[in-house]
Amino acid sequence: MNVEQIYKDSSALLEGHFKLSSGNHSKFYLQSAKVLEDPKTAKLLAQALAKQIQDSGIKYDAVCSPALGGLIAGFALATALDVRFIFAERVDGNMTIRRGFEVKEGAKYIICEDIITTAGSALEAAKEIEKDGGEVVAFAALANRGFCQRVGSDIEPKSNCKLPKGTKLFALDDFRFEMFDPKDCPMCKEGSIAYKPGSRGN
Ligand code: ZN
């Protein structure tokens, strides 16, 4: 499956000068919500991701996503896997599980994001599950930004991947775009100002 082409076809691969949530700058930005606005595409991607997970033979009971970014991908994945779906959300900056969601003792969870970059939010959601006695068996995302190592790829994880070594990460593809520390950013050097996608109608 050519996930990059699907993003391009949905005008979800934006080109410009972006400030990412990690603080780094990039020429490209992936707007997964644009891909997932078509339920047929969401279903297609989630079914492919579900197949990878099922083929691996791991056992799971539910999917949990960090809000807001992971919600649609996580719900679509849970639908494809035919399991429960819950989500974690930030309250005063801290990832929390609310809304009456119950984490069952010993239940096996897959943490699902739209895109895994350093996996920071996904890991915070995982810690909430574990705090309540659940077990996190894997992480999943539609695409991996190439810092973490996904199952089936021999790309070595980078030091900024926050997932513990040996963690299973399922993703449909690796998207490897160059990212810059703001002080070394060539676009900043040309005088352009980076903006955070979403803040200007994007
Ligand atoms: Zn820049």
Coordinates of N, CA and C and ligand atoms in Angstrom, one line a residue:
M1 N 0.8 -1.2 0.0 CA 0.0 0.0 0.0 C 0.9 1.3 0.0
N2 N 0.6 2.2 -0.9 CA 1.4 3.4 -1.0 C 0.8 4.5 -0.2
V3 N 1.1 4.5 1.1 CA 0.5 5.5 2.0 C 0.8 6.9 1.6
E4 N 2.1 7.1 1.2 CA 2.5 8.5 0.8 C 1.6 9.0 -0.4
Q5 N 1.3 8.1 -1.3 CA 0.4 8.5 -2.4 C -1.0 8.8 -1.9
I6 N -1.5 8.1 -1.0 CA -2.8 8.3 -0.4 C -2.9 9.7 0.2
Y7 N -1.8 10.0 1.0 CA -1.7 11.4 1.6 C -1.7 12.4 0.5
K8 N -0.9 12.2 -0.5 CA -0.8 13.2 -1.6 C -2.2 13.4 -2.3
D9 N -2.8 12.3 -2.6 CA -4.1 12.3 -3.3 C -5.2 13.1 -2.4
S10 N -5.0 13.0 -1.1 CA -6.0 13.7 -0.2 C -5.5 15.1 0.1
S11 N -4.5 15.6 -0.5 CA -3.9 16.9 -0.2 C -3.5 17.0 1.3
A12 N -3.0 15.9 1.8 CA -2.7 15.8 3.2 C -1.2 15.9 3.5
L13 N -0.4 16.0 2.4 CA 1.0 16.2 2.5 C 1.3 17.6 2.1
L14 N 1.4 18.4 3.2 CA 1.6 19.9 2.9 C 3.0 20.3 2.8
E15 N 3.3 21.2 1.9 CA 4.6 21.7 1.7 C 4.7 23.2 2.1
G16 N 5.7 23.5 2.9 CA 5.9 24.9 3.4 C 7.0 25.0 4.4
H17 N 6.8 25.7 5.4 CA 7.8 25.9 6.5 C 7.1 25.7 7.8
F18 N 7.2 24.5 8.4 CA 6.3 24.2 9.5 C 7.1 24.0 10.8
K19 N 6.4 24.4 11.9 CA 7.0 24.2 13.2 C 6.2 23.0 13.7
L20 N 6.9 21.9 14.0 CA 6.3 20.7 14.4 C 6.1 20.7 16.0
S21 N 5.3 19.8 16.5 CA 5.0 19.8 17.9 C 6.3 19.5 18.7
S22 N 7.2 18.8 18.1 CA 8.5 18.6 18.7 C 9.4 19.8 18.9
G23 N 9.0 20.9 18.1 CA 9.8 22.1 18.1 C 10.7 22.2 16.9
N24 N 10.9 21.1 16.2 CA 11.7 21.1 15.0 C 11.0 21.7 13.8
H25 N 11.7 22.2 12.8 CA 11.1 22.7 11.6 C 11.2 21.7 10.5
S26 N 10.3 21.8 9.6 CA 10.2 20.8 8.5 C 9.6 21.5 7.2
K27 N 10.0 21.0 6.1 CA 9.4 21.5 4.8 C 8.0 20.8 4.5
F28 N 7.8 19.7 5.2 CA 6.6 18.9 5.0 C 5.8 18.7 6.3
Y29 N 4.5 18.6 6.1 CA 3.6 18.3 7.2 C 2.6 17.4 6.8
L30 N 2.3 16.4 7.6 CA 1.3 15.4 7.3 C 0.0 15.8 8.0
Q31 N -1.1 16.0 7.3 CA -2.3 16.4 7.9 C -3.3 15.2 7.8
S32 N -3.1 14.3 8.8 CA -3.8 13.0 8.7 C -5.4 13.2 8.7
A33 N -5.8 14.2 9.3 CA -7.3 14.4 9.4 C -7.9 14.6 8.0
K34 N -7.1 15.1 7.0 CA -7.5 15.3 5.7 C -7.7 13.9 5.0
V35 N -6.8 13.0 5.3 CA -6.9 11.6 4.7 C -8.1 10.9 5.3
L36 N -8.3 11.1 6.6 CA -9.3 10.3 7.3 C -10.7 11.0 7.2
E37 N -10.8 12.1 6.6 CA -12.2 12.7 6.4 C -13.0 11.8 5.5
D38 N -12.4 11.0 4.7 CA -13.1 10.1 3.8 C -13.2 8.7 4.6
P39 N -14.3 8.4 5.1 CA -14.4 7.1 5.8 C -14.0 5.9 5.1
K40 N -14.1 5.9 3.7 CA -13.7 4.7 2.9 C -12.2 4.6 3.0
T41 N -11.4 5.8 3.0 CA -10.0 5.7 3.0 C -9.6 5.3 4.4
A42 N -10.2 5.9 5.4 CA -9.9 5.5 6.8 C -10.1 4.0 7.0
K43 N -11.1 3.5 6.5 CA -11.4 2.0 6.6 C -10.3 1.2 6.0
L44 N -10.0 1.6 4.8 CA -8.9 0.9 4.0 C -7.6 0.9 4.7
L45 N -7.2 2.0 5.2 CA -5.9 2.1 6.0 C -6.0 1.3 7.2
A46 N -7.1 1.4 8.0 CA -7.2 0.7 9.2 C -7.2 -0.8 9.0
Q47 N -7.9 -1.3 8.0 CA -7.9 -2.7 7.7 C -6.5 -3.2 7.4
A48 N -5.7 -2.5 6.6 CA -4.4 -2.9 6.3 C -3.5 -3.0 7.6
L49 N -3.7 -2.0 8.5 CA -3.0 -1.9 9.7 C -3.4 -3.1 10.6
A50 N -4.7 -3.4 10.7 CA -5.3 -4.5 11.5 C -4.7 -5.8 11.0
K51 N -4.6 -5.9 9.7 CA -4.1 -7.2 9.1 C -2.6 -7.5 9.6
Q52 N -1.8 -6.4 9.6 CA -0.4 -6.5 10.1 C -0.4 -7.0 11.5
I53 N -1.3 -6.4 12.3 CA -1.3 -6.8 13.8 C -1.8 -8.2 13.9
Q54 N -2.9 -8.5 13.2 CA -3.4 -9.9 13.3 C -2.4 -10.9 12.8
D55 N -1.7 -10.6 11.8 CA -0.7 -11.6 11.2 C 0.5 -11.8 12.2
S56 N 0.7 -10.8 13.0 CA 1.8 -10.9 14.0 C 1.5 -11.9 15.1
G57 N 0.3 -12.2 15.3 CA -0.1 -13.2 16.3 C -0.3 -12.7 17.7
I58 N 0.0 -11.3 17.9 CA -0.2 -10.8 19.3 C -1.6 -10.8 19.7
K59 N -1.8 -10.9 21.0 CA -3.2 -10.9 21.6 C -3.5 -9.5 22.1
Y60 N -4.7 -9.0 21.9 CA -5.1 -7.7 22.3 C -6.6 -7.7 22.7
D61 N -7.0 -6.8 23.5 CA -8.4 -6.7 23.9 C -9.0 -5.3 23.6
A62 N -8.2 -4.3 23.4 CA -8.8 -3.0 23.1 C -7.7 -2.0 22.5
V63 N -8.2 -0.9 21.9 CA -7.3 0.1 21.4 C -7.5 1.4 22.2
C64 N -6.4 2.1 22.5 CA -6.5 3.4 23.2 C -5.7 4.4 22.4
S65 N -6.2 5.6 22.2 CA -5.5 6.6 21.4 C -5.3 7.8 22.3
P66 N -4.2 8.6 22.1 CA -4.1 9.9 22.7 C -4.9 10.9 21.9
A67 N -5.8 11.7 22.5 CA -6.6 12.7 21.8 C -5.6 13.9 21.5
L68 N -5.8 14.6 20.5 CA -6.9 14.5 19.6 C -6.4 13.7 18.3
G69 N -5.1 13.8 18.1 CA -4.6 13.3 16.8 C -4.9 11.8 16.5
G70 N -4.9 11.0 17.6 CA -5.1 9.6 17.3 C -6.5 9.1 17.2
L71 N -7.5 9.9 17.5 CA -8.8 9.5 17.7 C -9.4 8.7 16.5
I72 N -9.3 9.3 15.3 CA -10.0 8.7 14.2 C -9.3 7.4 13.7
A73 N -7.9 7.5 13.7 CA -7.2 6.3 13.3 C -7.4 5.2 14.3
G74 N -7.5 5.5 15.6 CA -7.7 4.5 16.7 C -9.1 3.9 16.6
F75 N -10.0 4.7 16.4 CA -11.4 4.2 16.3 C -11.6 3.3 15.1
A76 N -11.0 3.7 13.9 CA -11.0 2.9 12.7 C -10.3 1.6 12.9
L77 N -9.2 1.6 13.6 CA -8.4 0.4 13.9 C -9.2 -0.5 14.8
A78 N -9.8 0.0 15.9 CA -10.6 -0.8 16.8 C -11.8 -1.4 16.0
T79 N -12.4 -0.7 15.1 CA -13.5 -1.2 14.3 C -13.0 -2.4 13.5
A80 N -11.8 -2.2 12.8 CA -11.2 -3.3 12.0 C -10.8 -4.5 12.8
L81 N -10.4 -4.3 14.1 CA -10.0 -5.4 14.9 C -11.2 -6.0 15.7
D82 N -12.3 -5.2 15.7 CA -13.5 -5.6 16.4 C -13.3 -5.7 17.9
V83 N -12.7 -4.6 18.5 CA -12.4 -4.5 19.9 C -12.9 -3.1 20.4
R84 N -12.9 -3.0 21.7 CA -13.3 -1.7 22.3 C -12.3 -0.6 22.0
F85 N -12.8 0.6 22.1 CA -11.9 1.8 21.8 C -12.1 2.8 22.9
I86 N -11.0 3.2 23.5 CA -11.0 4.3 24.5 C -10.0 5.3 24.2
F87 N -10.0 6.5 24.8 CA -8.9 7.5 24.6 C -8.5 8.2 25.8
A88 N -7.3 8.7 25.7 CA -6.7 9.5 26.8 C -6.6 10.9 26.3
E89 N -6.7 11.9 27.2 CA -6.7 13.3 26.7 C -5.9 14.1 27.7
R90 N -5.5 15.3 27.3 CA -4.7 16.1 28.2 C -5.7 17.0 29.0
V91 N -5.4 17.0 30.3 CA -6.1 17.9 31.2 C -5.0 18.7 31.9
D92 N -4.9 20.0 31.7 CA -3.9 20.9 32.3 C -2.5 20.3 31.9
G93 N -2.4 19.8 30.7 CA -1.1 19.3 30.2 C -0.8 17.9 30.5
N94 N -1.5 17.2 31.4 CA -1.3 15.8 31.7 C -2.2 14.9 31.0
M95 N -1.7 13.8 30.4 CA -2.5 12.8 29.8 C -3.3 12.1 30.8
T96 N -4.6 12.0 30.6 CA -5.5 11.4 31.6 C -6.6 10.5 30.9
I97 N -7.0 9.5 31.5 CA -8.2 8.7 31.0 C -9.4 9.1 31.8
R98 N -10.4 9.7 31.2 CA -11.6 10.2 31.9 C -12.8 9.5 31.3
R99 N -13.9 10.2 31.3 CA -15.2 9.9 30.7 C -15.8 8.6 31.0
G100 N -15.4 8.1 32.2 CA -15.9 6.8 32.7 C -15.3 5.6 32.0
F101 N -14.3 5.8 31.2 CA -13.6 4.6 30.6 C -12.9 3.8 31.7
E102 N -13.1 2.5 31.5 CA -12.5 1.6 32.5 C -11.4 0.8 31.9
V103 N -10.2 0.9 32.6 CA -9.1 0.0 32.1 C -9.1 -1.2 33.0
K104 N -9.4 -2.4 32.3 CA -9.5 -3.6 33.1 C -8.2 -4.2 33.4
E105 N -8.0 -4.6 34.7 CA -6.8 -5.2 35.2 C -6.3 -6.4 34.2
G106 N -5.1 -6.2 33.7 CA -4.6 -7.3 32.9 C -5.0 -7.3 31.4
A107 N -6.0 -6.4 31.1 CA -6.4 -6.3 29.7 C -5.3 -5.8 28.8
K108 N -5.3 -6.2 27.5 CA -4.2 -5.9 26.6 C -4.6 -4.8 25.7
Y109 N -3.8 -3.8 25.7 CA -4.1 -2.6 24.9 C -3.1 -2.3 23.7
I110 N -3.6 -1.8 22.6 CA -2.8 -1.3 21.5 C -2.9 0.2 21.6
I111 N -1.9 0.9 21.6 CA -1.9 2.4 21.6 C -1.8 2.9 20.2
C112 N -2.8 3.6 19.7 CA -2.8 4.0 18.3 C -2.8 5.5 18.1
E113 N -1.9 5.9 17.2 CA -1.7 7.3 16.8 C -2.0 7.4 15.3
D114 N -2.2 8.6 14.8 CA -2.3 8.8 13.3 C -0.8 8.6 12.8
I115 N 0.1 9.4 13.3 CA 1.5 9.3 12.9 C 2.3 9.2 14.1
I116 N 3.3 8.4 14.1 CA 4.3 8.3 15.2 C 5.5 9.1 14.8
T117 N 5.8 10.1 15.6 CA 7.0 10.9 15.4 C 8.0 10.4 16.4
T118 N 8.1 11.1 17.6 CA 8.9 10.5 18.7 C 8.2 9.6 19.6
A119 N 6.8 9.5 19.4 CA 6.0 8.7 20.2 C 5.7 9.2 21.6
G120 N 6.0 10.5 21.8 CA 5.8 11.1 23.1 C 4.4 11.0 23.7
S121 N 3.4 11.4 22.9 CA 2.0 11.4 23.4 C 1.5 9.9 23.6
A122 N 1.9 9.1 22.6 CA 1.5 7.7 22.7 C 2.0 7.0 23.9
L123 N 3.3 7.4 24.3 CA 3.9 6.8 25.5 C 3.2 7.3 26.8
E124 N 2.8 8.5 26.7 CA 2.0 9.1 27.9 C 0.7 8.4 28.1
A125 N 0.0 8.1 27.0 CA -1.2 7.3 27.0 C -1.0 5.9 27.6
A126 N 0.1 5.3 27.1 CA 0.5 4.0 27.6 C 0.7 3.9 29.1
K127 N 1.4 5.0 29.6 CA 1.6 5.0 31.0 C 0.3 5.1 31.8
E128 N -0.7 5.8 31.3 CA -2.0 5.9 32.0 C -2.6 4.5 32.0
I129 N -2.5 3.8 30.9 CA -3.1 2.4 30.8 C -2.4 1.5 31.9
E130 N -1.1 1.6 31.9 CA -0.4 0.8 32.8 C -0.6 1.1 34.3
K131 N -0.8 2.4 34.5 CA -1.1 2.9 35.9 C -2.3 2.3 36.4
D132 N -3.3 2.0 35.5 CA -4.6 1.5 35.9 C -4.6 0.0 35.8
G133 N -3.5 -0.7 35.6 CA -3.4 -2.1 35.6 C -3.5 -2.8 34.3
G134 N -3.7 -2.0 33.2 CA -3.7 -2.6 31.9 C -2.3 -2.9 31.3
E135 N -2.3 -3.7 30.3 CA -1.0 -4.1 29.7 C -0.9 -3.5 28.3
V136 N 0.1 -2.8 28.0 CA 0.3 -2.3 26.6 C 1.1 -3.3 25.8
V137 N 0.5 -3.9 24.8 CA 1.2 -4.9 24.0 C 1.8 -4.4 22.7
A138 N 1.4 -3.3 22.2 CA 2.0 -2.7 21.0 C 1.5 -1.3 20.8
F139 N 2.2 -0.6 19.9 CA 1.8 0.7 19.4 C 1.5 0.6 17.9
A140 N 0.7 1.4 17.4 CA 0.3 1.4 16.0 C 0.1 2.8 15.5
A141 N 0.3 3.0 14.2 CA 0.1 4.3 13.6 C -0.1 4.0 12.1
L142 N -0.7 5.0 11.4 CA -0.8 4.8 10.0 C 0.5 5.0 9.3
A143 N 1.4 5.9 9.8 CA 2.7 6.0 9.3 C 3.7 6.4 10.4
N144 N 4.9 6.1 10.2 CA 6.0 6.3 11.1 C 6.9 7.3 10.5
R145 N 7.3 8.4 11.3 CA 8.1 9.4 10.8 C 9.6 9.0 10.7
G146 N 9.9 7.8 11.0 CA 11.3 7.3 10.8 C 12.2 7.4 11.9
F147 N 11.7 7.9 13.1 CA 12.6 7.9 14.3 C 12.5 6.6 15.1
C148 N 11.3 6.0 15.1 CA 11.1 4.8 15.8 C 11.2 3.6 14.8
Q149 N 11.4 2.4 15.3 CA 11.5 1.3 14.3 C 10.2 0.6 14.3
R150 N 9.6 0.4 13.1 CA 8.4 -0.3 13.1 C 8.6 -1.8 12.7
V151 N 7.7 -2.6 13.1 CA 7.8 -4.1 12.8 C 7.9 -4.3 11.3
G152 N 8.9 -5.0 10.8 CA 9.1 -5.3 9.4 C 10.0 -4.4 8.7
S153 N 10.5 -3.4 9.4 CA 11.5 -2.4 8.8 C 12.8 -2.6 9.5
D154 N 13.9 -2.5 8.7 CA 15.2 -2.7 9.3 C 15.9 -1.3 9.6
I155 N 15.1 -0.2 9.5 CA 15.6 1.1 9.8 C 15.9 1.2 11.3
E156 N 17.1 1.5 11.7 CA 17.4 1.6 13.1 C 16.7 2.8 13.8
P157 N 16.2 2.6 15.0 CA 15.6 3.7 15.7 C 16.6 4.8 16.0
K158 N 16.1 6.0 16.0 CA 17.0 7.2 16.4 C 16.9 7.5 17.9
S159 N 17.8 8.2 18.3 CA 17.9 8.5 19.8 C 16.6 9.3 20.3
N160 N 16.0 10.0 19.4 CA 14.8 10.8 19.9 C 13.5 10.0 19.9
C161 N 13.6 8.7 19.5 CA 12.4 7.9 19.7 C 12.2 7.5 21.1
K162 N 11.0 7.8 21.7 CA 10.8 7.7 23.1 C 10.4 6.2 23.5
L163 N 10.0 5.4 22.5 CA 9.6 4.1 22.8 C 10.7 3.2 23.4
P164 N 10.5 2.5 24.5 CA 11.5 1.6 25.0 C 12.0 0.6 23.9
K165 N 13.2 0.2 24.0 CA 13.8 -0.7 23.0 C 13.0 -2.0 23.1
G166 N 12.7 -2.6 21.9 CA 12.0 -3.8 21.8 C 10.5 -3.7 21.8
T167 N 10.0 -2.4 21.9 CA 8.5 -2.2 21.8 C 8.1 -2.5 20.4
K168 N 6.9 -3.1 20.3 CA 6.3 -3.4 19.0 C 5.6 -2.2 18.4
L169 N 6.0 -1.7 17.3 CA 5.3 -0.6 16.6 C 4.9 -1.1 15.2
F170 N 3.6 -1.1 15.0 CA 3.0 -1.4 13.7 C 2.6 -0.1 13.0
A171 N 3.1 0.0 11.7 CA 2.8 1.2 10.9 C 2.8 0.7 9.4
L172 N 2.0 1.5 8.6 CA 1.9 1.0 7.2 C 3.1 1.4 6.4
D173 N 3.8 2.5 6.8 CA 4.9 3.0 6.0 C 5.9 3.8 6.9
D174 N 7.0 4.1 6.3 CA 8.0 5.1 7.0 C 7.9 6.3 6.1
F175 N 7.7 7.5 6.7 CA 7.8 8.8 6.0 C 9.0 9.5 6.6
R176 N 10.0 9.6 5.8 CA 11.3 10.2 6.3 C 11.5 11.5 5.7
F177 N 11.1 12.6 6.3 CA 11.3 13.9 5.8 C 12.4 14.5 6.7
E178 N 13.2 15.3 6.1 CA 14.3 16.0 6.9 C 13.7 16.9 7.9
M179 N 14.2 17.0 9.1 CA 13.7 17.9 10.1 C 14.9 18.7 10.6
F180 N 14.7 20.0 11.0 CA 15.8 20.8 11.4 C 15.6 21.4 12.8
D181 N 16.6 21.5 13.5 CA 16.7 22.2 14.7 C 16.5 23.7 14.3
P182 N 15.6 24.5 14.9 CA 15.4 25.8 14.5 C 16.6 26.6 14.2
K183 N 17.7 26.4 15.0 CA 18.9 27.2 14.8 C 19.7 26.8 13.6
D184 N 19.4 25.6 13.0 CA 20.1 25.2 11.8 C 19.2 25.1 10.6
C185 N 17.9 25.7 10.8 CA 16.9 25.5 9.7 C 17.3 26.4 8.5
P186 N 17.4 25.8 7.3 CA 17.8 26.6 6.1 C 16.7 27.6 5.7
M187 N 15.4 27.2 6.0 CA 14.3 28.1 5.6 C 14.3 29.3 6.5
C188 N 14.6 29.1 7.8 CA 14.7 30.3 8.8 C 15.9 31.2 8.3
K189 N 17.0 30.5 7.9 CA 18.2 31.3 7.5 C 17.8 32.2 6.3
E190 N 16.8 31.8 5.5 CA 16.4 32.6 4.3 C 15.4 33.7 4.7
G191 N 15.1 33.7 6.0 CA 14.2 34.8 6.5 C 12.8 34.4 6.6
S192 N 12.4 33.2 6.2 CA 11.1 32.7 6.3 C 10.7 32.4 7.8
I193 N 9.4 32.5 8.1 CA 9.0 32.2 9.5 C 8.2 31.0 9.5
A194 N 8.6 30.0 10.4 CA 7.9 28.8 10.5 C 6.5 29.0 11.1
Y195 N 5.5 28.2 10.7 CA 4.3 28.3 11.4 C 3.7 26.9 11.8
K196 N 2.9 26.9 12.8 CA 2.4 25.7 13.3 C 1.1 25.3 12.5
P197 N 1.1 24.2 11.8 CA -0.1 23.9 11.0 C -1.3 23.9 11.9
G198 N -2.4 24.3 11.4 CA -3.6 24.4 12.2 C -3.9 25.8 12.6
S199 N -2.8 26.6 12.7 CA -3.0 27.9 13.3 C -3.4 29.0 12.2
R200 N -3.3 28.6 11.0 CA -3.7 29.5 9.9 C -4.7 28.9 8.9
G201 N -5.6 28.2 9.5 CA -6.6 27.5 8.6 C -6.1 26.3 7.9
N202 N -4.9 25.8 8.3 CA -4.4 24.6 7.7 C -4.6 23.4 8.6
Ligands
ZN1 ZN 12.7 27.1 10.2

